[in-house]
Coordinates of C-alpha atoms in Angstrom, one line a residue:
Chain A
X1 CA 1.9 -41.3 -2.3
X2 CA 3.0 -40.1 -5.6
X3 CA 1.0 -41.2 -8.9
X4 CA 1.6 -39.8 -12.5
X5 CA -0.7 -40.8 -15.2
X6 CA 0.3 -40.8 -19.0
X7 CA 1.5 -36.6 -18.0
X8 CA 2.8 -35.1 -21.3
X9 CA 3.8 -31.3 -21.0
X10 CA 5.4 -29.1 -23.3
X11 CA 7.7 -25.8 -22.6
X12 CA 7.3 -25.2 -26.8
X13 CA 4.7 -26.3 -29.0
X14 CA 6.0 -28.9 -30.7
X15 CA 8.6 -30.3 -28.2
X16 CA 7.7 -31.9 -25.7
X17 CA 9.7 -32.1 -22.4
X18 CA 7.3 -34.7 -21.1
X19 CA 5.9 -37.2 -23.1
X20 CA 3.2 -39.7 -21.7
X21 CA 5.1 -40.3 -18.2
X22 CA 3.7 -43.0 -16.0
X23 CA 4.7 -43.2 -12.4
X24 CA 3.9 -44.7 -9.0
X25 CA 5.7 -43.9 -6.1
X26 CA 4.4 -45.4 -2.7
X27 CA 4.2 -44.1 0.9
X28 CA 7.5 -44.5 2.3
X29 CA 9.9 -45.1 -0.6
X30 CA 13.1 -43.9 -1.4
X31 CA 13.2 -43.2 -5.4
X32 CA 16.0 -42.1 -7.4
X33 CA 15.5 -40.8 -10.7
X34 CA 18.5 -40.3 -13.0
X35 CA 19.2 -39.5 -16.6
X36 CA 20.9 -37.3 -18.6
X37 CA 20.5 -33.4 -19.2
X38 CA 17.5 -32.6 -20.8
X39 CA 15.8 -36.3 -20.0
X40 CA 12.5 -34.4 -18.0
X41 CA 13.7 -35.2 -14.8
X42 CA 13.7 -31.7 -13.3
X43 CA 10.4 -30.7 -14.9
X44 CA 8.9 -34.1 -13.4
X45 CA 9.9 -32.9 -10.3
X46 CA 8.1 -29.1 -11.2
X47 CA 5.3 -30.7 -12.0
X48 CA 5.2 -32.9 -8.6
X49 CA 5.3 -29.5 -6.9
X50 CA 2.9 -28.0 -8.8
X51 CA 5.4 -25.0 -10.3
X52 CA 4.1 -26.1 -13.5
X53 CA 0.7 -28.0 -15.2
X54 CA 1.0 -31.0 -17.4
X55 CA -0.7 -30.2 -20.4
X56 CA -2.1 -34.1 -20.4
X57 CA -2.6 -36.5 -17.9
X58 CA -3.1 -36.5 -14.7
X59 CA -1.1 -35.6 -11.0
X60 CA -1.8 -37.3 -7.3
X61 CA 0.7 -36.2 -4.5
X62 CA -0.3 -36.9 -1.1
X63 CA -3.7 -37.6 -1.8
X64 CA -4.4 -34.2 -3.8
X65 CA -5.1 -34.5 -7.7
X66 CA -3.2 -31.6 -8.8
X67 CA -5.4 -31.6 -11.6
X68 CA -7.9 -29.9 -9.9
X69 CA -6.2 -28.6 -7.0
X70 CA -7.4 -24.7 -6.5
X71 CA -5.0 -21.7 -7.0
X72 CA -5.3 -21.1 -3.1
X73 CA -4.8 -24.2 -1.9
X74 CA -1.3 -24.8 -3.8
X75 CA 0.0 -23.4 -0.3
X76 CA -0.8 -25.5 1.8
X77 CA -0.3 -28.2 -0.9
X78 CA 3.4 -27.7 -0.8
X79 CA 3.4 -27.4 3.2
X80 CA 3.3 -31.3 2.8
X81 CA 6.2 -31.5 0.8
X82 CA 10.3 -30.6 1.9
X83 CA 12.1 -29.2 -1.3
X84 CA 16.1 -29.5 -1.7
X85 CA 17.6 -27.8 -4.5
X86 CA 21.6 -28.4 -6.1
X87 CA 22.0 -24.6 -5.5
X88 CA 20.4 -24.6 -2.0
X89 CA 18.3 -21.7 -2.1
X90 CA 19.3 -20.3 1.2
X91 CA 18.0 -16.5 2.4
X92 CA 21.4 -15.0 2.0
X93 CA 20.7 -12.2 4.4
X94 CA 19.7 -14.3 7.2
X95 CA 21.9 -16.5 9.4
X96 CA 21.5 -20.6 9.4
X97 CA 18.5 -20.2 12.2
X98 CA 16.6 -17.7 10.9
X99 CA 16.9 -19.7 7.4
X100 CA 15.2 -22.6 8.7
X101 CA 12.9 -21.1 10.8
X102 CA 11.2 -19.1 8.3
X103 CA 10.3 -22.2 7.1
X104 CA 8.2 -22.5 9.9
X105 CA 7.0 -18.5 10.3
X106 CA 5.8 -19.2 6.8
X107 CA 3.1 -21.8 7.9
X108 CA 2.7 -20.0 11.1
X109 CA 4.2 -21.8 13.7
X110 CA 4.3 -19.9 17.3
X111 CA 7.5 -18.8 18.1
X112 CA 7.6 -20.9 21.6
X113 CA 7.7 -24.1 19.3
X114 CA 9.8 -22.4 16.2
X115 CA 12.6 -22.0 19.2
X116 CA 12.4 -25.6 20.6
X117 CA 12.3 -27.5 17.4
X118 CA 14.8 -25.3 15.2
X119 CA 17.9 -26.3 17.5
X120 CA 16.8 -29.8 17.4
X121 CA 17.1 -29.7 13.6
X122 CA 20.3 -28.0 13.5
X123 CA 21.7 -31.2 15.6
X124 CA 20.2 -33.2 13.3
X125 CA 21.8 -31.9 10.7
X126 CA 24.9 -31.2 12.7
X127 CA 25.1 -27.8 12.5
X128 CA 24.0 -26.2 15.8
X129 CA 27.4 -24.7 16.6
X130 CA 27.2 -22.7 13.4
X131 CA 23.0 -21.4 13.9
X132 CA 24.5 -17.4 13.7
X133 CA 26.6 -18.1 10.5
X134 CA 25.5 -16.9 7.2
X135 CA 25.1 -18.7 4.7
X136 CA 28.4 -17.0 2.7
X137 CA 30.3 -18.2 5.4
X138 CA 29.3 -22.2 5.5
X139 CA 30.7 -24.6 3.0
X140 CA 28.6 -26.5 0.0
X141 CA 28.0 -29.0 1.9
X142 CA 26.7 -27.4 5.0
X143 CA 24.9 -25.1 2.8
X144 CA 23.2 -28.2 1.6
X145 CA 22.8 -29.2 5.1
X146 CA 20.9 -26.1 6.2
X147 CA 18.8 -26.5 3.1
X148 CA 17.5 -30.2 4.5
X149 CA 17.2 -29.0 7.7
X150 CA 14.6 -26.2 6.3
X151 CA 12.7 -29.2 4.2
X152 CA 12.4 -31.4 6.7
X153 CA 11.4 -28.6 9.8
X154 CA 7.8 -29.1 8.9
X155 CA 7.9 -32.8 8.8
X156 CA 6.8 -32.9 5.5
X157 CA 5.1 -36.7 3.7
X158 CA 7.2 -36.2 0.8
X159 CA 10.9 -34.5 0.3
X160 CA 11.8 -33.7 -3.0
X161 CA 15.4 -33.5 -3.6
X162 CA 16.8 -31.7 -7.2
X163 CA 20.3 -32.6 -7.7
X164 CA 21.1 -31.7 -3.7
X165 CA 25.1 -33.1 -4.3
X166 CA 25.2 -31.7 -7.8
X167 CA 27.6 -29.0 -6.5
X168 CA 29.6 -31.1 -3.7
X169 CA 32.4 -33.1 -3.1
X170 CA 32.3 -36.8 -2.5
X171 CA 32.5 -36.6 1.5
X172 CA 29.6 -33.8 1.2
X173 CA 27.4 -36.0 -0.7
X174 CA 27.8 -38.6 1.4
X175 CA 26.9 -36.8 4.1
X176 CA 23.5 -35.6 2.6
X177 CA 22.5 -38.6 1.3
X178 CA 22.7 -40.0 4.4
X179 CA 20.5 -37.1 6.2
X180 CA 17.5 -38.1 3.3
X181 CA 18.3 -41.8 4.3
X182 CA 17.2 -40.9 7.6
X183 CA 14.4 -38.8 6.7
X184 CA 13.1 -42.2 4.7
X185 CA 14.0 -44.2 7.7
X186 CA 11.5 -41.7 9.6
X187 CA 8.9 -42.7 7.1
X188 CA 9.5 -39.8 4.7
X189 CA 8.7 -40.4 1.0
X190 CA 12.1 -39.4 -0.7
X191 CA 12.6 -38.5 -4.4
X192 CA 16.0 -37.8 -5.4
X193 CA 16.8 -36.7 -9.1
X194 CA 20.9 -37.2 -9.2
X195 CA 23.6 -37.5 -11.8
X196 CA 25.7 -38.7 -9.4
X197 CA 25.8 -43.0 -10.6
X198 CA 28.1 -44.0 -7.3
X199 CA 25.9 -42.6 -5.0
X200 CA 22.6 -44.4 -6.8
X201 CA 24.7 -47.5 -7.1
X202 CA 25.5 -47.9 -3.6
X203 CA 22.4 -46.8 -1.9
X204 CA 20.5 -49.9 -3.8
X205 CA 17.1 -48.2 -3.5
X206 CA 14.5 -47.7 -6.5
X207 CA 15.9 -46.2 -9.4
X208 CA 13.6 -44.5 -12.2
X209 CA 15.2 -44.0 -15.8
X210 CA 14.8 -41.2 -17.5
X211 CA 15.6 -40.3 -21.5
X212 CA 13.7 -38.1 -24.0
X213 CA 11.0 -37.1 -21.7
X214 CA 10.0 -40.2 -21.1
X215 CA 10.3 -43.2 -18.3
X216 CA 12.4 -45.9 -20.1
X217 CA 12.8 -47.5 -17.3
X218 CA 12.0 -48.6 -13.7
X219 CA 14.8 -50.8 -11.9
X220 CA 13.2 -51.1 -8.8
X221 CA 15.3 -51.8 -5.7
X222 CA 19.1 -52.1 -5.9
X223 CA 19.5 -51.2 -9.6
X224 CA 22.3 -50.5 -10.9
X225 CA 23.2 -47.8 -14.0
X226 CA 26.1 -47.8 -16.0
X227 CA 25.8 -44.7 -17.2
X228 CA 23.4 -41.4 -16.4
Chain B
X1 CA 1.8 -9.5 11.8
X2 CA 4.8 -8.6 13.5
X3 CA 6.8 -10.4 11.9
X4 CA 5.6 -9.0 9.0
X5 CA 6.0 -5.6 10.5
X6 CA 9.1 -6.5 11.1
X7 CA 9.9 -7.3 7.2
X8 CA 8.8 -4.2 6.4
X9 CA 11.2 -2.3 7.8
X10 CA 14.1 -4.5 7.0
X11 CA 12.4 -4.1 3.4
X12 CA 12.8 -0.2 3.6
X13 CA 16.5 -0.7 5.3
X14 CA 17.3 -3.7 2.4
X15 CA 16.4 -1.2 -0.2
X16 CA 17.8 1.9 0.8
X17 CA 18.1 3.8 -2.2
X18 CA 14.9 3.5 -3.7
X19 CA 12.9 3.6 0.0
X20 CA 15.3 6.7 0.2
X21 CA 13.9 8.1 -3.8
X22 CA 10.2 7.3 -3.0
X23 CA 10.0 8.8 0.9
X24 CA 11.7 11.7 -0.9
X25 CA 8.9 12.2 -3.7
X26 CA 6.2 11.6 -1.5
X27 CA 7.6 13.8 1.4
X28 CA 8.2 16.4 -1.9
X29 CA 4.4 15.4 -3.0
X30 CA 2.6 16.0 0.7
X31 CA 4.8 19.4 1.1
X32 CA 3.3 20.5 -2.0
X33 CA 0.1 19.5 -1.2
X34 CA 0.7 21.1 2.3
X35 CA 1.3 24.2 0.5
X36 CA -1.9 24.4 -1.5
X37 CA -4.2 22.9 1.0
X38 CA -2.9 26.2 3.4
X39 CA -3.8 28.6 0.4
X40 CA -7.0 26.9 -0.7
X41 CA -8.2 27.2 3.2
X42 CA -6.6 30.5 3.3
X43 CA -8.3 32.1 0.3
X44 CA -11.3 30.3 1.5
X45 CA -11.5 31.7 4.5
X46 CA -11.0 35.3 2.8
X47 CA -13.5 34.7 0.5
X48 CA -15.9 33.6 2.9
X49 CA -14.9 36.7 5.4
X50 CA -15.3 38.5 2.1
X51 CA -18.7 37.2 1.3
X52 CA -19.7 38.1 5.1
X53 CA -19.3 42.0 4.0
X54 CA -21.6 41.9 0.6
X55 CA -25.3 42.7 1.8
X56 CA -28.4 43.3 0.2
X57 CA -30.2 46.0 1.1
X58 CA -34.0 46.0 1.2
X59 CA -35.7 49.3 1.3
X60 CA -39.7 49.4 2.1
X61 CA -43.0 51.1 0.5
X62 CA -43.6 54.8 1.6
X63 CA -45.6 54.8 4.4
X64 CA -45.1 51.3 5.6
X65 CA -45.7 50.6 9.5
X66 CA -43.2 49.3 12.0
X67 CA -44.9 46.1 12.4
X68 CA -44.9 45.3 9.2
X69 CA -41.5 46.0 8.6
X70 CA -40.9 43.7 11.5
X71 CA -43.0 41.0 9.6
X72 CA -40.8 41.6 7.1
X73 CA -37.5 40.6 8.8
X74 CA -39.1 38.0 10.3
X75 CA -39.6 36.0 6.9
X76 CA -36.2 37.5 5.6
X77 CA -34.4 35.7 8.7
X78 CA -36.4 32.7 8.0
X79 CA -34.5 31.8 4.9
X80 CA -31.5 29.5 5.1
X81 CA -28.6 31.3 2.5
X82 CA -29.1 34.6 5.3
X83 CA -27.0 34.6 7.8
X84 CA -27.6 38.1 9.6
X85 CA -30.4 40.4 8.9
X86 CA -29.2 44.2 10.3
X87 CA -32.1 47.1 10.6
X88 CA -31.2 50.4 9.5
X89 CA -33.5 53.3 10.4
X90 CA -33.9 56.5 8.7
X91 CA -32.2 58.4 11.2
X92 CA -29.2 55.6 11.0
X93 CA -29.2 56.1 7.4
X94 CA -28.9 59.7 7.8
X95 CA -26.0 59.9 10.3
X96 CA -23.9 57.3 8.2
X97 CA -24.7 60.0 5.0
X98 CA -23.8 62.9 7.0
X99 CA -20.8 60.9 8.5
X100 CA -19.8 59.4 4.9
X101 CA -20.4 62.6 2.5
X102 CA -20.8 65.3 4.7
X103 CA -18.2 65.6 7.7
X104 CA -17.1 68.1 10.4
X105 CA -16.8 71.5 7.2
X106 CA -20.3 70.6 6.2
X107 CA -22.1 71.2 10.0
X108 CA -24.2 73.6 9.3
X109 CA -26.1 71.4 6.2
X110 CA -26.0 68.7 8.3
X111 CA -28.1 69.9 11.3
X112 CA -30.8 71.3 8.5
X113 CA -31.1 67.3 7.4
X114 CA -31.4 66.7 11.0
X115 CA -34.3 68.8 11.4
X116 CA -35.7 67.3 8.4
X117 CA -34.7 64.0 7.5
X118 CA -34.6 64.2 3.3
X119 CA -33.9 60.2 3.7
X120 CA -36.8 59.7 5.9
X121 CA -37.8 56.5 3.3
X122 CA -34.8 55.2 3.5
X123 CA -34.8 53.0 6.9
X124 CA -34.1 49.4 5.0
X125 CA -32.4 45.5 6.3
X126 CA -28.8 45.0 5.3
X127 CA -28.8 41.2 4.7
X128 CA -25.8 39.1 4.7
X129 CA -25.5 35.8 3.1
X130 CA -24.1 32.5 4.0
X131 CA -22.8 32.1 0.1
X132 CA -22.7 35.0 -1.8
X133 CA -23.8 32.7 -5.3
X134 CA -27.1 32.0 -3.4
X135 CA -27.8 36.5 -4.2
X136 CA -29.6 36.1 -7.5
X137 CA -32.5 33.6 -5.6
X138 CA -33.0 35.7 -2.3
X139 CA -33.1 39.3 -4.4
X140 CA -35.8 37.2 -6.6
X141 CA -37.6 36.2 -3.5
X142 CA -37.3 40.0 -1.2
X143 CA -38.8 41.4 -5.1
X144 CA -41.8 39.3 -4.5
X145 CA -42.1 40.0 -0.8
X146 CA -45.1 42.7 -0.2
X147 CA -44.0 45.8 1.0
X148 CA -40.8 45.4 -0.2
X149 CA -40.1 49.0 -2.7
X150 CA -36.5 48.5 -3.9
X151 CA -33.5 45.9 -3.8
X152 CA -29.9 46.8 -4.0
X153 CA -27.1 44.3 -4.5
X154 CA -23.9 44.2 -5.6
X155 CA -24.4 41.7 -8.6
X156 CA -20.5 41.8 -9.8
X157 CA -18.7 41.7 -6.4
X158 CA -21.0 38.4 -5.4
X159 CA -20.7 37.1 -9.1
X160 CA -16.7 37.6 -8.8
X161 CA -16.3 36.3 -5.4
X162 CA -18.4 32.7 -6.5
X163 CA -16.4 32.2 -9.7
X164 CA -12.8 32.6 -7.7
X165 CA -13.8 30.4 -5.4
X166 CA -14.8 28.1 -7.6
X167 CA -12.0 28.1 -9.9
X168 CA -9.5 28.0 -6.9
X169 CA -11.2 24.6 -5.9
X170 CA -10.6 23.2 -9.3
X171 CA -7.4 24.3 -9.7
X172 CA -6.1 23.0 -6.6
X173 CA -8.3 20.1 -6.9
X174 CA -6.6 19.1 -10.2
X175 CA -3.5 19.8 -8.9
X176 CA -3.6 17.5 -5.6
X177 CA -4.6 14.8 -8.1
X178 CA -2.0 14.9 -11.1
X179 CA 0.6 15.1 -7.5
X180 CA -1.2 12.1 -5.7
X181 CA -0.7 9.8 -9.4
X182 CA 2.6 10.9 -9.2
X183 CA 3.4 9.7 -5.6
X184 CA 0.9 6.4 -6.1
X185 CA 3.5 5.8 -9.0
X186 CA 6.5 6.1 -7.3
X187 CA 5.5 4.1 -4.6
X188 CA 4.4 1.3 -6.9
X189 CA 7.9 1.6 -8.6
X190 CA 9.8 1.2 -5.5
X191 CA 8.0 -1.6 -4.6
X192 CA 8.2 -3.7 -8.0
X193 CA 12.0 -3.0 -7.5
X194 CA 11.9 -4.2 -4.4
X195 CA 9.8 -7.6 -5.8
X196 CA 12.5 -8.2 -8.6
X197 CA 15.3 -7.7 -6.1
X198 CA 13.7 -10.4 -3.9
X199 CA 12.3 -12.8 -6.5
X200 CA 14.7 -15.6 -5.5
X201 CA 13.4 -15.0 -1.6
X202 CA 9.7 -15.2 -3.3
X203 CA 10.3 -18.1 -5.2
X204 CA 11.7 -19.5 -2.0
X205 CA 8.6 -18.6 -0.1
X206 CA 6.0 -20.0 -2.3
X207 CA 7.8 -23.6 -2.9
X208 CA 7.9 -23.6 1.3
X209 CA 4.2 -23.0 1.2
X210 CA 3.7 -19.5 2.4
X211 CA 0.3 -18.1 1.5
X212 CA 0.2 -14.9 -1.1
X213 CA -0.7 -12.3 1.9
X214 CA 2.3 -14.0 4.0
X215 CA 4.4 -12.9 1.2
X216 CA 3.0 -9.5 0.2
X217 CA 2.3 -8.4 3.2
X218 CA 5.9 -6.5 4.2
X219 CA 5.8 -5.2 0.8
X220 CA 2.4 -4.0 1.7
X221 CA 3.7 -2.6 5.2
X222 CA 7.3 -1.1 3.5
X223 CA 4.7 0.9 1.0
X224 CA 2.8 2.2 3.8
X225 CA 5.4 3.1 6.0
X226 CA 7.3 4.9 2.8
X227 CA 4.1 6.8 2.6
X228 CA 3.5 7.1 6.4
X229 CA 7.2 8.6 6.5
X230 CA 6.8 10.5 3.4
X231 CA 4.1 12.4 5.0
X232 CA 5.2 12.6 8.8
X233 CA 8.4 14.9 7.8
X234 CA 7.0 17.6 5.0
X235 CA 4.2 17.9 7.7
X236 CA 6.8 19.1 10.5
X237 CA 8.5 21.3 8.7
X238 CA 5.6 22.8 7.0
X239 CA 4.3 23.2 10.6
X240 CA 6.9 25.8 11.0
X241 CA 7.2 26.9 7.8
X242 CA 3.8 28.1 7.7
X243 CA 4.2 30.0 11.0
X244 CA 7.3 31.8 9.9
X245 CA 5.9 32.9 6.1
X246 CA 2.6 34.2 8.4
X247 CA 4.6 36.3 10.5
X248 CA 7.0 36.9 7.6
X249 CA 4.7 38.4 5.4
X250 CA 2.5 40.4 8.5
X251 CA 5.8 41.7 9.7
X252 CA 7.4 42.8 6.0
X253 CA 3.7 44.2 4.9
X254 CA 1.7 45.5 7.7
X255 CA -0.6 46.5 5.3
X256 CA -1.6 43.1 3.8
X257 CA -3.0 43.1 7.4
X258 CA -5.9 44.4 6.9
X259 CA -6.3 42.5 3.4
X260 CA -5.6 39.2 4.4
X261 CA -6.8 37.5 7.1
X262 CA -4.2 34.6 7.3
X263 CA -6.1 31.4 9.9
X264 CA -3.7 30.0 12.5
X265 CA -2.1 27.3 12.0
X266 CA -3.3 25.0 14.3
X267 CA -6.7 26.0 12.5
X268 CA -5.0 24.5 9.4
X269 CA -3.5 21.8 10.8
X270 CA -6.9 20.6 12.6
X271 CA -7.9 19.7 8.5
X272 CA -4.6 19.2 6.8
X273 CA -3.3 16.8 9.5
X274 CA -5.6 14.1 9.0
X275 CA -6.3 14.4 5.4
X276 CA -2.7 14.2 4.6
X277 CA -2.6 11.1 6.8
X278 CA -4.7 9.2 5.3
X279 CA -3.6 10.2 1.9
X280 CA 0.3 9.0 2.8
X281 CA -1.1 5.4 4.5
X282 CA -3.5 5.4 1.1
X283 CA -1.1 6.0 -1.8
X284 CA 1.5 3.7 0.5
X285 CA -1.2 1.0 0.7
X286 CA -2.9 1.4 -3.2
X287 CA 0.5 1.8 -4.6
X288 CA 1.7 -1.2 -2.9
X289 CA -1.0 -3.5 -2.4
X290 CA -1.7 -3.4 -6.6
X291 CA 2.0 -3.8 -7.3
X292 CA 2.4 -6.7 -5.4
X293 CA -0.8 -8.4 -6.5
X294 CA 0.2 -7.6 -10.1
X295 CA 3.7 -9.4 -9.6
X296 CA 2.8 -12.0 -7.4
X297 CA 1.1 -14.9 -8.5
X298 CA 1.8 -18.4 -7.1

């Protein structure tokens, strides 16, 4: 599903924030990448969802080299992938519904359907009592909540997930990590960059090391890290 | 599309202020323009009244005969720049004389002419012109025309009446343009504001997979509505501030009656309307449409 080929890529001249990645991610896996501030996680993860171009090396998500993937195709590109972010990203003019379904407008999805599958995502995410509220008036964690709801709306192959309990309490986290636990359950490919050790402890599910740009080191299933 | 439309407005609403600035300018822009369009047409309209009234007269050879003098007018009419070809007879061109130079004290000279016409040569065509710069090619042309004795014009008053029109065209013409930047400007301002103040939204909106036109187009549609509104409100009040300076200026100066001929403004409107339409959707669109392709780039 996901395959990164020696991908070196540079911010600076000279110092690189990427340096000679290799990585293979199959359909249906649940990945966590972890390491500490400034290890190339997050820019893995731009590169993945082609907000930036390795400067070597070479991208496959879902079947697309982004090598060679056309300016106006990036669109529909990313329509295959769900995106969480630590600080949400929510439309902060627009209630909890209209967040998530302009997630669907976007692609253009009829209203008739935008209206029927919207509500079933809010229950999902157990949050359809609160579809009117605005996103200043919801806690972190249903914040975070809304925010998976929007990513996984579209039924997307592959949800990328930026540090989505990086800003929430323990009970919060839990809560989220279970909804991407689900979406893998559903046959979703998940890839979850997190500082949070506990959570990648107890979930036993792939973990990916990450220091100085580079991969140091692949745990596979169940591993577990002393220290991010 | 109408959820974009939609967007659009709430665009215009989100951004009060600077919607507020731009329909403001561009209603400020389209009232000016208002205001020289009206005098262009205006002076125009003058001119070409004006132009109406300068003939050329045509007098014939001494002893010519009525049909050829006929034959005459016939190939006058024929050319395209005349617009009315008018026969004056001797006796005509005595009786306007008599009326003109001679009046009611001078009877008893005037009924001695009658009995013996001394302007019994001077039957001629007054011909009017379509465009009074086209004078210098037809008085070439009448010279060469045989039978054809003598040509008067009134080189200066045709001369003047070309160059003012001309100049007033350029003038205005300039004028329109350096406003229209102005207003394409503002509109492009408005809008990049608008961008930054929603680049978190845009980010949002590419990373979910929205095409570029998805995301441009309520910036596209607030732009033209800022220009469609911009150009709806100096257009009503200029309807009725045209109609009060008319009868303003008519009423103060009854004798600018006579001088100025001043078209209705439904006449003006029937031009102006349209135009200024088409200019308010087309700086909204250009100064949108550019703006947003310039800041928008996946």
């Amino acid at each position: 599903m996901i395959t990164v080929k020696d991908v070196s890529m540079s911010y600076i001249k000279g110092a690189p924030a990427l340096k000679g990645v290799n990585l293979h991610v199959r359909k249906g896996e649940f990945v966590f990448v972890v390491g500490p501030s400034g290890s190339g996680k997050s820019t893995l993860l731009k590169l993945l969802l082609k907000e930036l171009n390795p400067d070597y090396g070479e991208i496959t998500v879902a079947e697309r080299n982004l090598n060679k993937l056309k300016r106006r195709h990036i669109p529909a590109f990313r329509r295959e992938l769900g995106v969480v972010f630590q600080d949400f990203r929510l439309l902060p003019d627009r209630n909890v519904y209209e967040n998530v379904a302009f997630a669907q407008r976007v692609i253009g999805v009829p209203n008739k359907v935008i209206r029927r599958k919207v509500p079933v995502m809010l229950s999902m995410v157990g949050l359809a009592e609160k579809y009117r509220s605005r996103p200043d008036q919801l806690s972190g964690g249903e914040q975070q909540r809304v925010a998976i709801a929007r990513a996984l709306v579209n039924e997307p192959k592959i949800l990328l997930a930026d540090e989505p309990t990086g800003n929430l309490d323990v009970n919060n986290s839990w809560e989220i990590m279970r909804l991407l636990e689900e979406a893998n359950e559903r046959g979703t490919t998940v890839v979850v960059v997190t500082h949070n050790k506990d959570i990648v402890n107890a979930m036993k599910k792939r973990v990916i090391r990450m220091n100085h740009g580079t991969i140091v080191e692949d745990m596979g299933y169940g591993g577990n890290i002393e220290e991010v | 599309m109408l959820y974009s439309l939609r967007q659009g407005f709430k665009n215009i609403g989100r951004n009060k202020k600077f919607s507020f600035t731009s329909i403001a300018t561009m209603a400020a822009c389209i009232f000016m323009f208002s205001c020289f369009f009206s005098v262009l047409v205006n002076f125009q309209n003058m001119v070409r009244e004006a132009e109406s009234s300068v003939a050329v007269t045509v007098f014939f050879d001494e002893g010519i005969s009525d049909a050829k003098i006929d034959q005459i007018g016939d190939v006058i009419r024929k050319r395209v720049e005349v617009s009315e070809v008018r026969f004056v007879s001797a006796e005509e061109a005595l009786h306007n004389f008599i009326r003109d130079y001679l009046g009611d004290e001078n009877s008893e000279l005037a009924s001695a002419f009658l009995e013996d016409n001394p302007l019994a040569d001077s039957a001629n065509y007054e011909v009017y012109l379509n465009d009074v710069s086209m004078q210098g090619a037809l008085v070439t042309y009448l010279k060469s025309i045989d039978g054809v004795r003598e040509i008067k014009q009134s080189e200066v008053a045709a001369k003047t009446l070309s160059d003012f029109n001309k100049l007033l065209g350029y003038v205005s013409g300039a004028i329109i343009i350096i406003l229209l930047c102005a207003a394409v400007f503002l509109i492009s301002n408005t809008v990049t504001i608008g961008i930054s103040v929603r680049q978190e939204e845009i980010a949002i909106m590419k990373l979910i997979g929205a095409k570029d036109g998805f995301i441009s187009a309520p910036f596209v549609i607030e732009g033209i509505l800022i220009g469609l509104i911009g150009t709806i409100i100096p257009l009503v009040i200029f309807y009725f501030a045209y109609k009060n300076v008319v009868s303003y200026i008519l009423g103060r100066f009854s004798i600018l009656e006579q001088l100025l001929t001043f078209m209705p403004v439904e006449d003006v409107y029937r031009t102006l309307l349209p135009i200024s339409l088409a200019l308010g959707v087309g700086i909204g669109f250009v100064g949108s449409f550019f703006t947003v392709r310039r800041h928008m780039k996946v």
